[in-house]
Amino acid sequence: MADFEPKIVGFLCNWCSYAGADLAGVSRFQYPTNIRVVRVMCSARVDPSIIMEMFLQGADGVFVGGCHIGDCHYITGNHYTEKRMKLVRKLLEKAGMSRQRFRLEWVSASEGARFAGIMKDFVELIKEIGPNPVAGDSPDMTKMESLFIAKNILEDFRLRALVNKQVEFLERGNVYGKKLDEEELDRILYDALSVEFDRAVILWTTREEPLSVRAISEATNIPPDRVLDEIANLRRRDLIKLDRIEGQSPLYVSQGFEV
Amino acid sequence: MNEEAPNEETEEPGEVEEEGSEEQTVDLPTERRVGVFVCHCGSNIGGVIDVPSVAEYAKTLPGVVHAEDNLYTCADDGLKAIQNGIKEHNLNRVVVASCTPRTHAPLFQSTCEEAGLNKYLFTFVNIREHCSWVHMKEPEKATEKARELIRMGVARVKLLEPFEELKNPVEPKALVIGGGVSGMNAAKSIANQGFTVYLVERDVELGGFVRLLNNLYLGGGDTRETIQPLIDDVASNENIEVLLSSEVKNVDGYVGDFDVTIDANGEDKNVKVGTIIVATGALEYIPDGLFGYGMYDNVVTLTEFEIMCRVKKLPPKVRSIAFIQCVGSRGQKVSYCSRICCNVATKNALNIVENYNEMLGQLEDVESVPVELHAPEEVMQRRRRRRQRPDGAPRSTEERRIAHQVEVYVFNRTMTTYGVEHELYYNRARESGVRFIRYKYERPPTVTREGDQLIVTYYHETLKVERKLAVDMVVLSTPLVPQEDAKDVSQMLKVPLGPSGFFLEAHVKLRPVDFATDGIFICGTAKGPADITESVVQGLATASRAGSLMKKGYVQAEVLTPQIDMDRCIGCRMCESVCPYKAIVVKRGDRGLKAEVIPAACKGCGTCGASCPMKAIVMSNYTDEQLTVEGISSLREVPV
């Protein structure tokens, strides 16, 4: 693995971290060549699903840089970035990837040395972790499927609604004016994430051939009672349907994924 | 909502390619003709990166019809090359690979425009700051990186769309909230520029905080006499409509076009203004429970003391006064230094020692005596002893005069009489016998009462002993704190408050009177402690900022605004809640609740795009597709 040169995609906000990277250049702070920078106006423009797509396409690491909290050129943009990126880390874990492949840092326009330091550090780290398992000629199909599912649920309504409301709940309170605890909100968010992930996995698993609850459970490692619960949920919304009954087992087939 | 999920999901696998190909079919009539200009920047880039080979590589990229390398693309012949390239090769997309867009994008964009190419069809690739300068020892890898960066730029530029810039008119009227010195100065200056001003003051008269004060430092004039001409000017100016006992109830709209509802003395008044100036001022911190305030008579705040001086109601027989500085500020109740209190306390100390005869003459007419002063004999003896020299000899005439009349002590952590002339006042105060006694944050003085005598107990930092001082009055210098309803104003205007609760300017150094929201400005103590001079300066600064907007008559609306797919939008208000600028609002129209963008208010950050649960928002020039394709292009060539 000595000659492994990680491919890292960076999304830097125009006002702070891009300028910080510029300053690293002006100051001639040297760092490895691995990062390729995409400039965005604000780190809050970076949709979490774009980051998942980068991993799906084989990036070994993804870096997002924004202004320090409180310094955002767009006042509160990075508050949202921070919350949204929690989902990325959690979903990387769910997909069986190292969460360290993704890194979010606040780099100000004056922190050129720090930017260079972070780059060195991040490249070292990715070298240790190794190549992206879904990249290359023999990709790990299970992980690729999981990443694909993760990207899909990041584009779905529930997680996007929850994560973006989080800032409002924390800073302005809910409709009753009650400010909620961040830990509590995270718990709600991660619970929703787990459920959505399981549902998407069930839909994915049954996309081609009808399967029984037991078969789904075996294929997905989700306990049979949870599978049954979720199938009940999904059936209510016509996302999965009963295909036929074989012996004593009903077989279900997904209405969602068509590949 | 989740019902829609599977349909979305089914579309996902080939999203990028699919949308890309869709784009292509739509745009086929205008074939992408990309020109790439790679800069040597002398040896800055050319000394590390093999620029000619990079340009050669660029030619092989799909869509690229012309690529060349220039010694300095930003020099005249470089710019000429771009323009010639556009004409000769009929380019409709341009990529420049050189330094950083943060400094040079406007130059190349205007070059493109001069050659008839819309400036939004240009992409900048940074191969100097992000490549040659940071990989100086790895020329091969840096060249490889430059190639890939250009590949990304070419992939991006092919997806860009042209945009036309829009102008929004600015209503030539201003709203000034607050009729203190800064607000009045702002109003007067704007009115003199020929614009109509609505000056809203919730008090029954103009003047603000300054009205309470006795006299002004540095000049020393009577406060009311000093500001009366300003008040008269403002009241008689035909361009200013002064609304007293009034409050701003609601503000809608954006720069150039604000709809303001004012509760004018109980009646609703609607006005349309182009700019808004916030001059709502500050309050004095009330130090309840600190240093005996609220517990003992004759413990007052600095402003209360000024009021007593002004209305000549100082308790008689006051022969010694202790000022205590930094009460509640600098790390106690508030973190900041209120700046003005050192000067104000010095002024008052000087007032006392220099004009005490005059003050006293009138003071003795005062009927009510809030505090009885019968110090215990023991205390009086201590005081008598202290008034003598250690050897028992009588003091000098000057010393006796002061000692005879009134003693003034200023307990301070550090006296900072900032300002050009102000230190001289401090010196004069010292020469006049005002005693400045330092205390440390860890050991502040305490105020207690023995009988009817106020006692200040302090630790003498030089002598390292604890000492007691009997005084007749304690004046506490407390910081200016934000108005209690500053939060309401900030929410109404959608402008931020800083951590201390004062209004927060757009940039602490470079944009000190602007808010991040265009068309709204901030001046005076609403922004933080300031003296009158500074408040006036800030008031005039806002008048200039607002005036230049109104003089120009239009604002350039942000071009790169989000575009909303009305079929997908479900009016969930998520975008509205995340927008820092109030630039996206959900309105009920023919098709139910739908989001609507206000280009004049939008700054183009794109956070709404990443928040939309329905993915109904496309951020112009930074679309998900463009970012994804640009990112993927760093990994491999994306066929478009």
Short mmCIF file of C-alpha atoms in Angstrom, two decimals, chain A residues 5 7-9 11-12 14-42 44-50 53-54 56-60 70 73-77 80-81 84 109 127 148-149 151-158 160-162 164-165 168 171-172 179 196 199-200 203 237-239 255-259, chain B residues 1-10 12-13 15-17 44 99-102 105 124-126 128-138 141-142 144-145 148-149 151-152 156 487 491 494 496 504 511 516-517 570 572-574 576-581 603-615 617 619 622-632 634-636:
data_model
loop_
_atom_site.label_atom_id
_atom_site.label_comp_id
_atom_site.label_asym_id
_atom_site.label_seq_id
_atom_site.Cartn_x
_atom_site.Cartn_y
_atom_site.Cartn_z
CA GLU A 5 -2.22 7.95 -3.32
CA LYS A 7 -8.05 10.71 -4.00
CA ILE A 8 -9.65 13.41 -1.90
CA VAL A 9 -12.42 15.72 -2.98
CA PHE A 11 -15.57 21.37 -0.93
CA LEU A 12 -14.37 24.73 0.37
CA ASN A 14 -15.40 30.83 -0.91
CA TRP A 15 -14.96 33.19 2.03
CA CYS A 16 -12.99 31.35 4.67
CA SER A 17 -11.54 27.97 3.88
CA TYR A 18 -10.94 28.60 0.18
CA ALA A 19 -9.22 31.82 1.21
CA GLY A 20 -7.32 29.89 3.88
CA ALA A 21 -6.14 27.47 1.19
CA ASP A 22 -5.13 30.50 -0.90
CA LEU A 23 -3.14 31.81 2.02
CA ALA A 24 -1.41 28.45 2.41
CA GLY A 25 -0.33 28.98 -1.19
CA VAL A 26 0.75 32.58 -0.75
CA SER A 27 2.76 31.51 2.30
CA ARG A 28 4.16 28.49 0.42
CA PHE A 29 3.07 26.03 3.08
CA GLN A 30 3.62 22.67 1.42
CA TYR A 31 1.14 19.81 1.65
CA PRO A 32 0.43 16.61 -0.29
CA THR A 33 -1.16 16.92 -3.71
CA ASN A 34 -4.09 14.63 -3.06
CA ILE A 35 -6.90 17.11 -2.60
CA ARG A 36 -8.97 18.45 -5.49
CA VAL A 37 -10.97 21.48 -4.50
CA VAL A 38 -14.49 22.34 -5.56
CA ARG A 39 -15.32 25.91 -4.63
CA VAL A 40 -18.76 26.66 -3.23
CA MET A 41 -20.03 29.97 -1.92
CA CYS A 42 -20.95 28.51 1.47
CA ALA A 44 -24.06 25.00 3.57
CA ARG A 45 -24.44 24.58 -0.19
CA VAL A 46 -22.88 21.13 0.08
CA ASP A 47 -25.73 18.71 0.08
CA PRO A 48 -24.88 15.60 2.15
CA SER A 49 -26.04 13.46 -0.75
CA ILE A 50 -23.31 14.98 -2.94
CA GLU A 53 -22.08 10.38 -4.32
CA MET A 54 -18.36 11.19 -4.13
CA LEU A 56 -19.94 6.02 -4.39
CA GLN A 57 -17.82 7.26 -7.28
CA GLY A 58 -14.69 6.13 -5.52
CA ALA A 59 -13.30 9.09 -3.57
CA ASP A 60 -11.06 7.86 -0.75
CA GLY A 70 -19.96 32.72 14.19
CA HIS A 73 -20.14 34.99 5.62
CA TYR A 74 -23.79 34.01 5.41
CA ILE A 75 -24.31 34.40 9.16
CA THR A 76 -25.69 30.97 10.04
CA GLY A 77 -24.85 28.86 7.01
CA TYR A 80 -26.59 23.92 9.09
CA THR A 81 -23.47 22.39 7.60
CA ARG A 84 -26.12 17.97 8.12
CA ALA A 109 -9.02 32.97 5.79
CA LYS A 127 -3.43 6.34 3.70
CA PHE A 148 -26.26 3.82 -2.52
CA ILE A 149 -29.02 3.27 0.01
CA LYS A 151 -27.41 8.40 -0.53
CA ASN A 152 -31.04 7.70 -1.23
CA ILE A 153 -32.22 8.25 2.29
CA LEU A 154 -30.22 11.49 2.40
CA GLU A 155 -32.30 12.66 -0.50
CA ASP A 156 -35.52 11.57 1.14
CA PHE A 157 -37.86 13.90 2.99
CA ARG A 158 -37.64 12.70 6.56
CA ARG A 160 -33.63 16.34 5.45
CA ALA A 161 -36.59 17.80 7.29
CA LEU A 162 -35.36 16.63 10.68
CA ASN A 164 -32.62 21.18 8.99
CA LYS A 165 -35.18 21.78 11.70
CA GLU A 168 -34.27 26.04 14.58
CA GLU A 171 -31.66 28.24 18.54
CA ARG A 172 -35.23 29.39 18.39
CA LYS A 179 -35.49 24.97 23.26
CA GLU A 196 -35.03 4.89 7.35
CA ARG A 199 -36.58 0.40 5.47
CA ALA A 200 -34.46 1.28 2.48
CA LEU A 203 -36.90 -2.32 -0.10
CA ARG A 237 -47.63 3.32 2.07
CA ASP A 238 -47.73 0.90 -0.87
CA LEU A 239 -43.98 0.69 -1.06
CA GLN A 255 -42.63 -1.50 -5.26
CA GLY A 256 -39.92 1.06 -5.02
CA PHE A 257 -36.61 0.01 -6.45
CA GLU A 258 -36.57 -0.98 -10.04
CA VAL A 259 -33.16 -1.86 -11.32
CA MET B 1 -44.03 12.47 1.86
CA ASN B 2 -42.32 9.18 1.93
CA GLU B 3 -44.68 7.84 -0.67
CA GLU B 4 -42.70 9.72 -3.18
CA ALA B 5 -39.48 8.25 -2.04
CA PRO B 6 -39.39 5.13 -4.18
CA ASN B 7 -40.03 7.09 -7.34
CA GLU B 8 -37.16 9.33 -6.49
CA GLU B 9 -35.05 6.39 -5.64
CA THR B 10 -35.75 4.67 -8.89
CA GLU B 12 -31.32 7.89 -8.59
CA PRO B 13 -28.88 5.29 -9.92
CA GLU B 15 -28.99 10.58 -11.89
CA VAL B 16 -25.87 12.33 -12.93
CA GLU B 17 -25.54 10.78 -16.32
CA ASN B 44 5.11 31.03 -10.29
CA CYS B 99 -4.32 32.06 -9.69
CA THR B 100 -7.31 32.49 -7.38
CA PRO B 101 -10.82 33.54 -8.37
CA ARG B 102 -10.98 35.57 -5.18
CA ALA B 105 -12.30 36.36 -11.43
CA PHE B 124 -11.70 29.73 -12.90
CA VAL B 125 -9.25 26.96 -12.09
CA ASN B 126 -6.75 27.66 -9.35
CA ARG B 128 -1.21 28.56 -8.35
CA GLU B 129 -2.35 28.99 -4.72
CA HIS B 130 -3.88 25.50 -4.67
CA CYS B 131 -1.23 23.76 -6.70
CA SER B 132 2.14 25.14 -7.82
CA TRP B 133 2.78 27.12 -4.65
CA VAL B 134 1.87 24.33 -2.27
CA HIS B 135 3.49 21.44 -4.15
CA MET B 136 6.77 23.08 -5.13
CA LYS B 137 8.83 20.00 -4.43
CA GLU B 138 6.61 17.59 -6.34
CA LYS B 141 2.39 15.30 -9.05
CA ALA B 142 1.59 19.01 -9.23
CA GLU B 144 -0.92 15.77 -12.68
CA LYS B 145 -3.06 17.71 -10.21
CA GLU B 148 -7.18 17.09 -13.10
CA LEU B 149 -8.17 20.53 -11.81
CA ARG B 151 -10.58 18.55 -16.17
CA MET B 152 -12.89 19.53 -13.31
CA ARG B 156 -18.11 22.39 -14.77
CA LYS B 487 -33.96 40.84 20.50
CA GLN B 491 -36.03 39.40 14.87
CA LYS B 494 -33.82 39.75 10.70
CA PRO B 496 -28.19 39.46 14.14
CA LEU B 504 -23.75 42.79 15.14
CA ARG B 511 -18.09 47.17 7.36
CA ALA B 516 -25.17 41.69 6.55
CA THR B 517 -28.69 42.34 5.32
CA ILE B 570 -44.75 21.55 -1.17
CA CYS B 572 -43.01 23.23 3.84
CA ARG B 573 -41.18 26.47 4.77
CA MET B 574 -37.88 24.70 5.37
CA GLU B 576 -37.72 30.02 4.67
CA SER B 577 -36.48 28.90 8.07
CA VAL B 578 -32.87 28.32 7.00
CA CYS B 579 -32.43 31.50 4.92
CA PRO B 580 -30.33 34.01 6.87
CA TYR B 581 -31.59 36.92 4.75
CA LYS B 603 -26.93 36.60 -1.28
CA GLY B 604 -26.56 33.34 -3.12
CA CYS B 605 -25.24 31.08 -0.37
CA GLY B 606 -27.37 28.15 -1.44
CA THR B 607 -28.15 26.71 1.97
CA CYS B 608 -31.81 26.53 0.93
CA GLY B 609 -30.83 24.13 -1.83
CA ALA B 610 -29.22 21.73 0.59
CA SER B 611 -32.17 21.98 2.96
CA CYS B 612 -35.11 21.39 0.65
CA PRO B 613 -36.65 18.05 1.65
CA MET B 614 -38.23 17.73 -1.78
CA LYS B 615 -35.08 18.73 -3.66
CA ILE B 617 -34.53 24.08 -5.15
CA MET B 619 -29.06 26.80 -6.81
CA TYR B 622 -23.88 25.81 -7.96
CA THR B 623 -26.42 23.16 -8.80
CA ASP B 624 -26.14 19.71 -7.27
CA GLU B 625 -25.40 18.44 -10.73
CA GLN B 626 -22.60 20.92 -11.36
CA LEU B 627 -20.98 20.23 -8.00
CA THR B 628 -21.33 16.48 -8.39
CA VAL B 629 -19.90 16.44 -11.90
CA GLU B 630 -17.07 18.75 -10.89
CA GLY B 631 -16.28 16.49 -7.94
CA ILE B 632 -16.44 13.27 -9.93
CA SER B 634 -11.47 14.92 -10.11
CA LEU B 635 -11.68 11.13 -9.88
CA ARG B 636 -12.06 10.36 -13.56
#
